[in-house]
């Protein structure tokens, strides 16, 4: 190391060229090693590896020769496949790869294929003097007190060289700065020296550093404050790190002797938590919360000390000013809840107290509640308010009130606070139960089971608990002279109405009851509603045949003119059904007849008509078994027997008693009847022929029989109504006589009807069969 005083000459480094000899170190077991200097240029030849390993250079390409590295390390060399030379592929920096290691070896591998062969290559990287000595810092600063003795030694930082061996710094003794004579700060305050370090390489390299020596002053002066008392004013709630005041003290000394440090002197723990004093700058800052209401002023002692302990003190007084930082606080002193809904306006329900910790205008408070409520705040003594009602209350409209009380002070800006008061309204029985509907209708199918649900009524009472509990009952009354309780009952809790008995649609079809809904208040309130019950018909009645009358000791017989054409109305089966609707829609069917092709019956009218003209070969006596069915589900039916005699007058008809037959009679009876019918038929045919000749001569055609059979009014039940198209009795027919065979002396009687299709007497035999059928078709709608 060499020191140079007070001057800094420009040092120039001489760059010298190096000649390197690249020789293989050895080759054993197929491995080869090379030694070469660092920092060779890319493409530089390290050695001919083909020659060193005894390989043919011309075969390297065919055998896919390549250089691999161990692991994932960088490949620093490569092979020239044409010449077999091992060349540098990447920059090789020995200091970067091996640092201060004495030996720096890179392991590479030569890989050959066909056949597979692996050759290990060791590259020994030699150090060159490519690094100059370097100091840690550009300037070494040393402070020496002016009272230091002669011969004092000061240790210096050494220079570092990245090279190794001869190329690094050779002199390894510690570098020290030795004081040759005493210092005087007043004559010279600082010195600058230049330190040079040289390595042993060829050419040599060197590094320099500046040594800055500062002479320190001796401490012979104490700090002095600029003020004996410091005063400051600070608003409360000042944010943290707020600068309150800066104290200042000066020291005539320099350096550490003139550096002043500030601190609190005998400060309480409370003050120490609120304020902090920067030891170097003298800045007093806020580190805690300030509250005027807790502490309005602070007084503290502060001291200033220099490096060697000389000190002085001063007084610091801080006044805290009030700000509007406290919102009013609302206290609920008393509350009457719940309050009856019938409380009169002006009733006091609560007492409110409001307080504010601030001072002067900051503690003046106004108190109010939200609008549109039946309440208000009335100021009382001091900071007390009364909460009173201003109007009538209705629990059914509003059962609970959330009253928000807001208090605002007179500060700037003003602060507010609020408090919610929950006030419940107590129920009073002031509402009767109200049914959801003005009237109820219930439809019950007849033959219902006793106890079945008919319908449900519901009444609402907006009152609470027992005042709103609804109890249902039936209002006493009668239905057709029978108490209503014999028909229905109601569940007092649910309002479900049940049938007490089974209903019969044919007895009565509807009735009304009154249901009373009463609450449990005191006194109780009630209301009622009308429930109309309609009985729905069920197909539980078979059709009732009115004509012909049911067989008994006598039977009825219809007379059919021999001259009747096809489509002529012969008779009519009249039936009714006690049911209603589709259950009473009747249809007529011929299930058995003496001559199946002679007569037909209207499906819905019951009218029996000829399908063709009467011929001489037709049996005089015709028996038809007619079935009458209703349209219910399932369908019910009834049958009757219709006795028809083909003849023009009564004289041609034999005794008619045997027209009715019993299939259960003996065979003898059947034979006698057949014989009698045969004789009668022959006789009637003869009579008809004679009468026909007589009628033709007179050219006065008689009225064609239209089947208007006389039926006494006793056959018609008074309670059967007309049902179009259903087969029940219709009012367009006028039946005023009938025939019976019970006396054996009865006569046939032709009667007229109000059927529009009945032909006039002078046109009976002039109509063609086709014309006659067309007019009869129009009469299908009549019954």
XYZ file of C-alpha atoms in Angstrom:
783
model
C 0.000 0.000 0.000
C 1.243 3.486 -0.801
C -0.016 6.759 0.651
C 0.066 10.011 -1.315
C -0.727 13.266 0.511
C -3.042 15.985 -0.802
C -2.737 15.160 -4.511
C -4.579 12.833 -6.842
C -2.482 12.011 -9.961
C -4.152 10.242 -12.867
C -3.003 6.619 -12.906
C -2.997 4.854 -16.203
C -3.025 1.075 -16.438
C -0.798 -0.583 -19.005
C -2.530 -3.307 -21.028
C -0.142 -6.098 -21.851
C -0.610 -8.938 -24.326
C -0.373 -12.573 -23.224
C 0.764 -15.571 -25.253
C -0.935 -18.825 -24.242
C 0.168 -22.357 -24.994
C -2.665 -24.906 -25.232
C -1.450 -28.378 -24.458
C -3.382 -31.486 -23.505
C -2.513 -32.560 -20.023
C -3.134 -36.273 -20.334
C -5.423 -38.867 -21.875
C -6.230 -42.032 -20.016
C -8.945 -44.624 -20.440
C -10.437 -42.622 -23.220
C -10.648 -39.399 -21.085
C -8.857 -36.205 -22.077
C -7.982 -33.006 -20.184
C -7.127 -29.550 -21.454
C -5.711 -26.501 -19.666
C -6.262 -23.044 -21.072
C -6.638 -19.450 -19.801
C -9.941 -17.814 -19.060
C -11.595 -15.155 -21.221
C -10.723 -16.789 -24.566
C -12.788 -15.548 -27.493
C -15.624 -17.653 -28.885
C -14.372 -19.983 -31.596
C -10.894 -20.194 -30.136
C -9.394 -23.675 -30.506
C -8.743 -25.495 -27.247
C -7.294 -28.635 -28.883
C -7.961 -31.308 -31.524
C -9.980 -33.841 -29.624
C -10.264 -36.224 -32.571
C -6.490 -36.493 -32.817
C -6.064 -36.736 -29.039
C -8.609 -39.580 -28.794
C -7.470 -41.324 -31.978
C -10.725 -40.694 -33.825
C -11.181 -40.137 -37.531
C -12.319 -36.566 -38.115
C -14.197 -37.611 -41.225
C -16.349 -39.993 -39.152
C -17.397 -37.416 -36.543
C -20.373 -36.187 -38.548
C -21.592 -39.693 -39.337
C -21.332 -40.708 -35.704
C -23.233 -37.563 -34.653
C -20.488 -36.327 -32.385
C -21.570 -33.716 -29.880
C -20.512 -32.141 -26.572
C -22.833 -32.657 -23.569
C -22.580 -31.358 -20.046
C -23.290 -33.008 -16.743
C -26.717 -32.113 -15.443
C -28.191 -28.909 -16.834
C -24.993 -26.873 -16.829
C -24.086 -24.494 -19.640
C -22.109 -25.958 -22.513
C -18.863 -23.918 -22.717
C -17.216 -25.755 -25.623
C -18.221 -27.374 -28.905
C -16.633 -29.630 -31.560
C -15.852 -28.796 -35.152
C -17.155 -31.876 -37.011
C -14.972 -31.136 -40.026
C -11.573 -30.791 -38.267
C -12.183 -32.428 -34.886
C -11.117 -29.223 -33.062
C -12.532 -28.490 -29.595
C -13.501 -24.812 -29.656
C -14.768 -22.249 -27.116
C -18.595 -21.880 -27.315
C -19.298 -19.450 -24.453
C -17.334 -16.820 -22.483
C -15.417 -18.504 -19.647
C -14.866 -16.326 -16.556
C -12.879 -18.208 -13.950
C -13.872 -15.800 -11.150
C -17.549 -16.219 -12.004
C -17.317 -20.014 -12.179
C -14.921 -20.888 -9.382
C -14.366 -17.719 -7.331
C -11.277 -18.003 -5.092
C -10.807 -21.760 -5.652
C -7.254 -22.700 -6.493
C -8.403 -25.111 -9.212
C -11.181 -24.459 -11.690
C -12.253 -27.524 -13.702
C -15.216 -27.816 -16.120
C -16.417 -31.329 -16.969
C -17.796 -31.910 -20.478
C -18.641 -35.125 -22.345
C -18.096 -36.164 -25.964
C -20.935 -38.375 -27.177
C -20.554 -40.582 -30.285
C -23.147 -42.870 -31.858
C -22.951 -45.960 -34.082
C -21.596 -47.387 -31.871
C -22.450 -45.415 -28.736
C -19.305 -44.058 -27.126
C -18.847 -41.587 -24.261
C -15.585 -39.674 -23.672
C -15.071 -37.448 -20.630
C -13.387 -34.063 -21.148
C -11.896 -32.047 -18.257
C -11.283 -28.356 -18.919
C -8.815 -26.703 -16.502
C -9.378 -22.920 -16.619
C -6.264 -20.917 -15.741
C -6.412 -17.494 -14.055
C -5.185 -14.350 -15.835
C -4.682 -10.958 -14.242
C -7.950 -9.476 -15.501
C -9.091 -7.907 -12.216
C -7.534 -4.885 -10.468
C -7.562 -4.498 -6.653
C -10.750 -2.729 -5.415
C -11.618 -1.019 -2.159
C -15.068 -1.469 -0.593
C -15.832 2.282 -0.716
C -14.576 5.129 -2.814
C -13.906 7.269 0.294
C -12.780 6.088 3.741
C -14.002 8.536 6.410
C -12.149 8.706 9.719
C -12.898 11.068 12.645
C -10.018 11.846 15.027
C -10.509 13.937 18.157
C -8.290 16.949 18.359
C -7.042 15.735 21.742
C -5.801 12.374 20.323
C -2.203 11.508 21.374
C 0.717 11.166 19.013
C 1.249 7.599 17.661
C -2.446 6.683 17.688
C -3.252 4.016 15.073
C -6.449 3.715 12.978
C -7.269 0.503 11.058
C -8.206 0.848 7.337
C -10.276 -1.425 5.094
C -8.225 -3.672 2.795
C -8.458 -3.833 -0.986
C -9.914 -7.006 -2.588
C -8.719 -8.688 -5.862
C -10.883 -11.361 -7.576
C -7.793 -13.025 -9.091
C -5.783 -15.699 -7.286
C -2.135 -16.470 -6.712
C 0.361 -14.044 -8.082
C -2.360 -11.995 -9.781
C -3.879 -10.767 -6.492
C -2.594 -8.255 -3.911
C 0.660 -9.694 -2.499
C 1.198 -7.687 0.716
C -1.239 -9.144 3.200
C -0.387 -7.003 6.267
C -3.165 -4.814 7.756
C -3.274 -1.240 6.486
C -3.179 1.291 9.377
C -3.148 5.086 9.620
C -0.700 6.351 12.274
C -0.876 9.879 13.834
C 2.633 11.415 13.632
C 1.828 14.610 15.574
C -1.007 16.166 17.614
C -3.942 17.779 15.815
C -5.418 21.243 16.186
C -8.972 21.624 14.859
C -8.749 25.380 14.855
C -5.743 25.260 12.426
C -6.979 22.467 10.117
C -10.340 20.719 10.407
C -9.769 17.905 7.839
C -7.147 15.965 5.816
C -7.387 13.983 2.529
C -5.034 11.093 1.720
C -4.842 8.750 -1.340
C -4.258 5.027 -0.643
C -3.057 2.798 -3.550
C -3.115 -1.075 -3.684
C -1.051 -2.996 -6.351
C -1.360 -6.751 -7.314
C 1.502 -9.068 -8.390
C 0.312 -9.850 -11.882
C 2.032 -9.051 -15.091
C 1.263 -6.437 -16.048
C 0.407 -5.108 -12.629
C -3.019 -3.710 -11.797
C -3.804 -1.241 -8.986
C -6.699 0.390 -7.158
C -7.004 3.576 -5.095
C -9.206 5.036 -2.354
C -9.457 8.495 -0.710
C -9.041 8.708 3.062
C -11.003 11.674 4.506
C -9.783 12.562 8.004
C -11.997 14.903 10.068
C -10.644 16.534 13.227
C -13.252 16.482 16.009
C -13.801 19.406 18.303
C -13.554 19.164 22.115
C -16.809 19.750 24.113
C -16.475 23.041 26.034
C -19.992 24.610 25.560
C -23.522 23.611 26.866
C -26.713 23.904 24.721
C -28.919 27.023 25.232
C -32.775 27.135 24.443
C -34.054 29.980 22.304
C -36.962 30.551 24.790
C -37.253 30.017 28.502
C -40.986 29.139 28.138
C -42.694 27.708 25.031
C -46.491 28.072 24.607
C -48.772 26.415 22.046
C -52.511 26.097 21.410
C -53.876 22.841 19.984
C -57.445 21.865 19.034
C -58.673 18.686 20.646
C -59.018 15.620 18.481
C -56.020 16.772 16.424
C -54.952 13.913 14.173
C -51.954 11.788 14.985
C -48.552 13.136 13.980
C -49.815 16.739 14.176
C -46.857 19.109 14.736
C -47.529 21.078 17.935
C -44.319 23.173 18.271
C -40.595 22.958 17.545
C -38.167 23.744 20.357
C -34.624 24.803 19.534
C -31.334 24.959 21.476
C -27.862 25.926 20.102
C -24.337 24.726 21.051
C -21.197 26.644 20.094
C -19.240 23.429 19.756
C -19.078 21.533 16.539
C -19.526 17.938 15.634
C -20.742 15.636 18.391
C -20.050 18.309 20.952
C -22.402 20.660 19.159
C -25.101 18.087 18.381
C -28.074 18.692 20.674
C -30.514 15.946 21.711
C -33.952 16.871 23.122
C -35.972 14.925 25.670
C -38.734 15.262 28.243
C -37.707 16.027 31.792
C -39.947 14.576 34.517
C -42.984 13.984 32.274
C -45.929 11.923 33.588
C -46.897 8.711 31.877
C -50.166 10.246 30.656
C -48.362 13.098 28.890
C -45.784 10.723 27.513
C -48.591 8.733 25.843
C -50.092 11.853 24.236
C -46.980 13.652 22.889
C -43.633 12.659 21.425
C -40.489 14.795 21.163
C -38.058 14.178 18.309
C -34.658 13.881 19.969
C -32.798 15.462 17.083
C -35.158 18.053 15.573
C -36.998 19.183 18.715
C -40.414 18.671 17.018
C -43.269 17.979 19.424
C -45.995 15.850 17.773
C -49.302 14.281 18.784
C -49.173 10.501 19.225
C -52.346 9.978 21.242
C -55.924 11.196 21.448
C -56.647 14.641 22.852
C -59.936 15.345 24.558
C -60.755 18.795 25.896
C -63.370 17.296 28.162
C -60.707 15.127 29.863
C -57.697 17.492 29.856
C -57.772 21.159 28.821
C -54.012 21.966 29.192
C -50.580 20.327 29.504
C -47.339 21.663 31.109
C -44.024 19.851 30.580
C -40.286 20.345 31.149
C -37.918 19.639 28.259
C -34.123 19.376 28.234
C -31.370 19.742 25.619
C -28.108 17.743 25.920
C -24.950 17.687 23.791
C -22.816 14.659 23.030
C -20.858 14.656 26.276
C -23.810 15.358 28.601
C -23.854 19.123 29.025
C -27.596 20.115 29.318
C -30.135 22.937 29.864
C -33.984 22.949 30.268
C -37.125 24.901 29.276
C -40.868 24.893 30.068
C -43.559 23.874 27.502
C -47.239 24.847 28.046
C -49.914 23.495 25.658
C -53.504 24.768 25.759
C -56.230 22.446 24.362
C -59.144 24.223 22.663
C -62.648 22.750 22.490
C -64.133 21.580 19.200
C -67.553 20.131 18.574
C -66.434 16.528 18.769
C -69.136 15.118 21.004
C -72.521 14.282 19.579
C -75.513 14.597 21.887
C -76.352 11.461 23.876
C -80.006 10.455 24.232
C -81.163 8.632 27.345
C -84.576 6.977 27.553
C -85.603 7.561 31.146
C -89.008 5.866 31.006
C -91.372 4.345 28.443
C -94.943 3.098 28.706
C -95.221 0.173 26.306
C -97.571 -1.200 25.237
C -100.020 1.662 25.187
C -103.757 0.984 24.687
C -104.968 1.831 21.216
C -107.847 3.854 22.722
C -105.457 6.158 24.603
C -106.572 9.769 24.311
C -104.409 12.356 22.498
C -101.875 14.020 24.802
C -101.112 10.881 26.764
C -97.503 10.834 27.975
C -95.746 7.620 26.971
C -92.051 8.364 27.661
C -89.423 10.675 29.207
C -86.260 11.547 27.218
C -83.025 13.127 28.536
C -80.360 14.587 26.191
C -76.774 15.479 27.189
C -73.747 16.922 25.337
C -70.214 16.962 26.848
C -69.032 19.912 24.757
C -69.082 23.508 26.030
C -70.871 26.734 25.147
C -72.702 26.576 21.800
C -71.360 23.116 21.130
C -73.567 21.767 23.900
C -76.816 23.498 22.924
C -79.160 20.754 21.655
C -82.390 20.569 19.645
C -84.432 17.348 19.851
C -87.161 16.101 17.463
C -88.752 12.925 15.995
C -89.771 12.007 12.435
C -92.985 13.334 10.979
C -96.209 11.486 10.119
C -96.370 9.807 13.515
C -99.108 10.299 16.119
C -96.454 11.418 18.623
C -94.428 14.527 19.442
C -91.679 15.681 21.815
C -92.625 18.344 24.319
C -89.668 20.195 26.018
C -89.694 19.961 29.773
C -87.232 21.123 32.452
C -83.574 21.494 31.477
C -82.669 18.809 28.902
C -85.762 16.689 29.463
C -88.505 15.996 26.896
C -91.881 14.286 27.158
C -93.046 11.909 24.399
C -96.825 12.335 24.072
C -99.517 11.141 21.651
C -101.027 13.601 19.192
C -103.822 11.520 17.652
C -105.842 8.358 17.900
C -104.074 5.024 17.647
C -105.304 1.992 15.753
C -103.462 -1.235 16.471
C -105.032 -2.919 13.467
C -103.404 -0.347 11.179
C -100.100 0.026 13.024
C -99.300 -2.321 15.888
C -95.737 -1.160 16.514
C -94.019 2.185 16.124
C -90.317 2.624 15.583
C -89.833 6.180 16.810
C -86.474 7.691 15.929
C -85.461 10.489 18.288
C -82.817 12.787 16.790
C -80.742 15.310 18.780
C -78.601 17.979 17.032
C -76.233 20.418 18.737
C -75.406 24.018 17.746
C -71.762 23.345 16.899
C -70.105 24.079 13.578
C -70.493 21.751 11.916
C -73.375 20.443 14.009
C -73.321 16.874 15.291
C -76.345 14.633 15.603
C -77.266 11.369 17.181
C -80.406 9.312 17.166
C -82.062 6.662 19.223
C -84.810 4.262 18.191
C -87.680 3.645 20.572
C -89.926 0.629 19.997
C -93.473 1.343 21.131
C -96.189 -1.309 20.955
C -99.915 -0.628 20.823
C -102.100 -2.802 23.048
C -105.210 -4.267 21.474
C -108.761 -3.268 22.346
C -111.691 -5.309 21.048
C -112.968 -2.705 18.610
C -113.364 -4.829 15.475
C -116.023 -7.494 14.831
C -115.126 -10.539 12.761
C -115.562 -9.952 9.022
C -116.232 -12.782 6.607
C -114.010 -12.996 3.570
C -117.054 -13.188 1.301
C -120.431 -11.496 1.463
C -122.150 -14.836 0.960
C -121.120 -18.431 0.440
C -122.397 -21.089 -1.911
C -121.975 -24.783 -1.247
C -122.755 -27.614 -3.648
C -123.445 -30.993 -2.065
C -124.060 -34.165 -3.963
C -127.178 -35.963 -2.789
C -126.834 -39.229 -0.888
C -123.773 -37.765 0.790
C -122.359 -39.394 3.886
C -123.338 -37.764 7.184
C -120.399 -35.816 8.566
C -118.955 -34.960 5.145
C -117.547 -31.462 4.681
C -119.887 -29.154 2.798
C -117.856 -25.958 2.648
C -115.754 -23.685 4.805
C -116.390 -20.130 5.900
C -113.640 -17.837 7.096
C -113.930 -14.650 9.076
C -111.024 -12.394 9.951
C -110.751 -10.303 13.062
C -107.853 -7.833 12.991
C -107.816 -7.660 16.785
C -105.161 -9.506 18.761
C -105.212 -12.726 20.722
C -108.585 -13.435 22.330
C -110.034 -10.257 20.821
C -109.208 -11.656 17.401
C -110.070 -15.307 18.116
C -113.106 -16.225 16.010
C -115.695 -18.823 17.037
C -118.244 -20.037 14.484
C -121.802 -21.177 15.114
C -125.073 -21.647 13.221
C -127.822 -19.110 13.675
C -130.965 -20.977 14.868
C -133.552 -21.391 12.136
C -135.679 -23.869 10.243
C -135.606 -25.456 6.792
C -139.029 -26.729 5.688
C -140.127 -26.735 9.301
C -137.073 -28.697 10.469
C -134.341 -27.079 12.670
C -131.261 -26.153 10.671
C -129.129 -28.086 13.158
C -130.693 -31.268 11.770
C -129.070 -30.552 8.407
C -125.715 -28.904 9.105
C -123.167 -28.340 11.812
C -120.167 -26.006 11.883
C -116.772 -26.461 13.498
C -116.453 -23.614 15.945
C -112.700 -23.279 15.477
C -112.173 -23.826 11.759
C -115.476 -22.707 10.215
C -115.804 -25.975 8.309
C -119.497 -26.835 7.745
C -120.446 -30.522 7.860
C -123.574 -32.307 6.749
C -125.488 -33.889 9.634
C -127.645 -36.081 7.417
C -127.767 -37.408 3.895
C -129.585 -35.120 1.447
C -132.106 -36.131 -1.206
C -132.216 -33.955 -4.294
C -135.747 -35.139 -5.037
C -136.999 -33.885 -1.640
C -135.469 -30.434 -1.744
C -132.808 -28.892 -3.912
C -131.493 -25.941 -1.898
C -131.730 -24.158 1.404
C -130.022 -21.332 3.256
C -128.425 -21.116 6.684
C -126.787 -18.284 8.580
C -123.347 -18.683 10.180
C -122.351 -16.408 13.052
C -118.709 -15.457 13.709
C -118.082 -14.164 17.231
C -114.790 -13.071 18.778
C -113.631 -13.765 22.330
C -113.365 -10.155 23.403
C -115.112 -8.519 26.284
C -117.742 -7.642 25.310
C -117.706 -9.969 22.290
C -118.451 -8.694 18.778
C -120.001 -10.750 16.007
C -121.220 -10.804 12.409
C -123.055 -13.325 10.267
C -123.137 -14.521 6.680
C -125.604 -16.435 4.515
C -124.588 -19.846 3.231
C -126.673 -21.167 0.319
C -126.535 -24.928 0.031
C -127.387 -26.461 -3.330
C -128.062 -30.190 -3.585
C -126.520 -31.740 -6.683
C -128.446 -34.516 -8.356
C -127.168 -38.090 -8.511
C -128.589 -40.684 -10.849
C -130.391 -42.623 -8.134
C -133.867 -42.848 -9.786
C -134.772 -45.146 -12.632
C -137.007 -43.818 -15.400
C -140.740 -44.079 -14.599
C -142.937 -45.087 -17.523
C -146.246 -43.203 -17.468
C -147.623 -44.687 -20.656
C -148.308 -47.469 -21.261
C -149.293 -48.222 -17.707
C -147.462 -51.077 -15.969
C -149.075 -54.458 -16.577
C -151.600 -55.653 -14.068
C -155.021 -57.156 -14.281
C -155.658 -55.058 -17.354
C -153.568 -53.841 -20.226
C -153.787 -51.075 -22.801
C -153.896 -51.687 -26.520
C -153.219 -49.341 -29.447
C -155.198 -49.608 -32.717
C -153.111 -49.274 -35.869
C -155.002 -48.568 -39.162
C -154.337 -51.052 -41.891
C -153.753 -48.223 -44.335
C -150.876 -46.757 -42.302
C -147.918 -45.904 -44.467
C -144.260 -46.145 -43.536
C -143.294 -43.405 -41.049
C -146.792 -43.071 -39.597
C -146.993 -42.254 -35.905
C -148.524 -45.254 -34.147
C -148.098 -44.538 -30.455
C -145.766 -42.987 -27.943
C -144.017 -44.262 -24.854
C -144.114 -41.585 -22.196
C -141.604 -41.733 -19.339
C -140.220 -39.368 -16.742
C -137.209 -39.427 -14.433
C -137.189 -37.911 -10.961
C -133.545 -36.927 -11.442
C -132.454 -33.787 -13.265
C -130.018 -32.684 -15.927
C -128.339 -35.414 -17.905
C -129.512 -37.943 -15.312
C -133.044 -37.272 -16.638
C -132.152 -37.345 -20.334
C -134.035 -40.419 -21.565
C -133.508 -42.605 -24.598
C -135.941 -45.198 -25.970
C -135.070 -48.562 -27.472
C -137.171 -51.497 -28.808
C -135.535 -54.528 -27.278
C -138.063 -57.091 -28.580
C -140.929 -57.052 -31.064
C -143.289 -59.481 -32.831
C -142.117 -58.230 -36.207
C -138.695 -56.529 -35.818
C -138.882 -54.761 -39.142
C -142.297 -53.225 -38.799
C -141.975 -50.586 -36.077
C -139.283 -48.183 -34.883
C -139.149 -45.854 -31.906
C -137.731 -42.329 -31.681
C -134.461 -42.401 -29.699
C -135.356 -39.345 -27.616
C -139.061 -38.771 -28.354
C -140.426 -42.249 -27.589
C -142.667 -42.033 -30.655
C -143.462 -45.402 -32.234
C -143.728 -45.252 -36.005
C -144.107 -47.725 -38.821
C -140.950 -48.401 -40.776
C -142.919 -49.520 -43.844
C -146.497 -49.775 -45.096
C -148.816 -52.223 -43.343
C -149.317 -55.350 -45.415
C -151.959 -58.062 -45.316
C -149.377 -60.574 -44.174
C -148.533 -58.694 -41.016
C -149.791 -60.089 -37.751
C -152.826 -58.293 -36.426
C -151.427 -58.369 -32.906
C -148.041 -56.787 -32.420
C -146.216 -56.801 -29.083
C -143.284 -54.411 -28.454
C -140.986 -54.472 -25.412
C -139.514 -50.977 -24.987
C -136.532 -50.089 -22.758
C -136.201 -46.555 -21.416
C -132.679 -45.551 -20.261
C -131.446 -42.371 -18.613
C -128.088 -40.692 -19.313
C -126.646 -41.043 -15.808
C -123.462 -42.759 -14.819
C -124.169 -45.585 -14.408
C -127.321 -45.598 -16.514
C -130.643 -46.801 -15.047
C -133.496 -48.208 -17.122
C -137.100 -49.449 -17.123
C -139.056 -51.539 -19.603
C -142.661 -51.713 -20.710
C -144.762 -53.732 -23.131
C -146.759 -52.056 -25.890
C -149.718 -53.988 -27.434
C -150.694 -52.985 -30.951
C -153.616 -54.260 -33.044
C -153.694 -53.711 -36.807
C -157.362 -52.969 -37.563
C -159.639 -50.215 -38.808
C -162.511 -50.596 -36.321
C -163.363 -52.345 -33.168
C -165.776 -54.786 -34.839
C -162.919 -56.528 -36.587
C -161.006 -57.067 -33.307
C -161.744 -60.272 -31.367
C -161.626 -60.468 -27.632
C -158.431 -58.691 -26.601
C -157.895 -60.275 -23.292
C -155.449 -62.702 -24.736
C -153.262 -59.928 -26.210
C -151.391 -59.921 -22.978
C -149.466 -63.075 -22.578
C -147.432 -64.618 -19.938
C -144.406 -66.459 -21.075
C -144.672 -68.589 -17.978
C -148.130 -70.018 -18.918
C -148.469 -73.540 -19.979
C -148.114 -74.654 -23.597
C -151.841 -75.263 -23.820
C -152.604 -71.676 -23.041
C -150.107 -70.560 -25.701
C -151.782 -72.763 -28.324
C -155.216 -71.405 -27.484
C -153.987 -67.872 -27.734
C -152.358 -68.534 -31.098
C -155.554 -70.058 -32.426
C -157.623 -67.143 -31.149
C -155.266 -64.603 -32.638
C -155.333 -66.377 -36.003
C -159.103 -66.358 -36.156
C -159.218 -62.746 -34.985
C -156.643 -61.732 -37.548
C -158.622 -63.289 -40.358
C -161.788 -61.615 -39.150
C -160.124 -58.241 -38.752
C -158.549 -58.499 -42.170
C -161.951 -59.186 -43.699
C -163.482 -56.228 -41.884
C -160.640 -53.937 -42.908
C -161.039 -54.870 -46.571
C -164.763 -54.133 -46.454
C -164.191 -50.820 -44.701
C -161.478 -49.850 -47.141
C -163.802 -50.445 -50.093
C -166.478 -48.355 -48.451
C -164.062 -45.533 -47.699
C -162.740 -45.493 -51.206
C -166.227 -45.252 -52.626
C -167.115 -42.309 -50.430
C -163.762 -40.608 -51.102
C -163.802 -39.404 -47.584
C -160.497 -40.602 -46.181
C -160.576 -40.821 -42.446
C -157.922 -39.315 -40.264
C -154.750 -41.363 -40.273
C -153.957 -42.605 -36.792
C -151.174 -40.533 -35.329
C -150.738 -42.412 -32.141
C -152.339 -39.805 -29.952
C -153.234 -42.169 -27.175
C -155.530 -40.959 -24.483
C -153.967 -40.936 -21.043
C -155.857 -39.791 -17.982
C -154.369 -36.979 -16.000
C -153.890 -39.315 -13.081
C -150.813 -40.712 -14.858
C -148.981 -37.421 -14.649
C -147.215 -36.654 -11.372
C -147.657 -33.014 -10.420
C -143.967 -32.401 -9.740
C -142.566 -33.439 -13.124
C -141.409 -30.528 -15.236
C -140.998 -30.378 -18.993
C -137.531 -31.322 -20.292
C -137.046 -30.871 -24.052
C -135.431 -33.754 -25.826
C -135.225 -35.790 -22.648
C -138.271 -37.971 -23.211
C -140.336 -36.639 -20.337
C -143.949 -35.631 -20.708
C -144.543 -32.684 -23.018
C -147.423 -30.285 -22.964
C -148.089 -30.317 -26.745
C -150.070 -33.564 -26.495
C -153.648 -33.582 -25.331
C -154.497 -37.057 -24.030
C -158.136 -37.348 -22.934
C -159.154 -41.054 -23.280
C -157.634 -44.473 -23.087
C -158.449 -48.108 -23.880
C -158.524 -50.959 -21.441
C -159.187 -54.641 -22.017
C -160.201 -55.332 -18.531
C -164.033 -55.322 -19.186
C -163.907 -57.126 -22.546
C -166.403 -54.513 -23.789
C -164.111 -51.575 -24.298
C -164.060 -49.709 -27.590
C -161.215 -47.971 -29.414
C -161.467 -44.252 -29.568
C -159.699 -41.996 -32.058
C -158.623 -38.716 -30.558
C -156.977 -35.649 -31.914
C -153.785 -34.016 -30.722
C -152.091 -30.707 -31.135
C -149.292 -32.261 -33.140
C -148.679 -30.040 -36.149
C -147.839 -33.078 -38.286
C -151.291 -34.683 -37.906
C -152.780 -34.878 -41.399
C -156.222 -33.439 -42.297
C -158.917 -36.013 -42.926
C -159.268 -35.214 -46.606
C -155.558 -35.695 -47.291
C -154.863 -38.903 -45.376
C -154.825 -41.299 -48.319
C -153.701 -38.809 -50.929
C -150.207 -38.459 -49.589
C -147.467 -40.528 -51.099
C -145.357 -42.505 -48.657
C -142.418 -40.190 -49.297
C -144.387 -37.030 -48.596
C -145.870 -38.584 -45.518
C -142.448 -39.506 -44.131
C -141.108 -35.974 -44.716
C -143.883 -34.382 -42.708
C -143.456 -36.884 -39.892
C -139.737 -36.143 -39.713
C -140.559 -32.584 -38.742
C -142.500 -33.836 -35.754
C -139.482 -35.536 -34.116
C -138.984 -32.543 -31.861
C -142.367 -32.863 -30.182
C -143.140 -35.315 -27.398
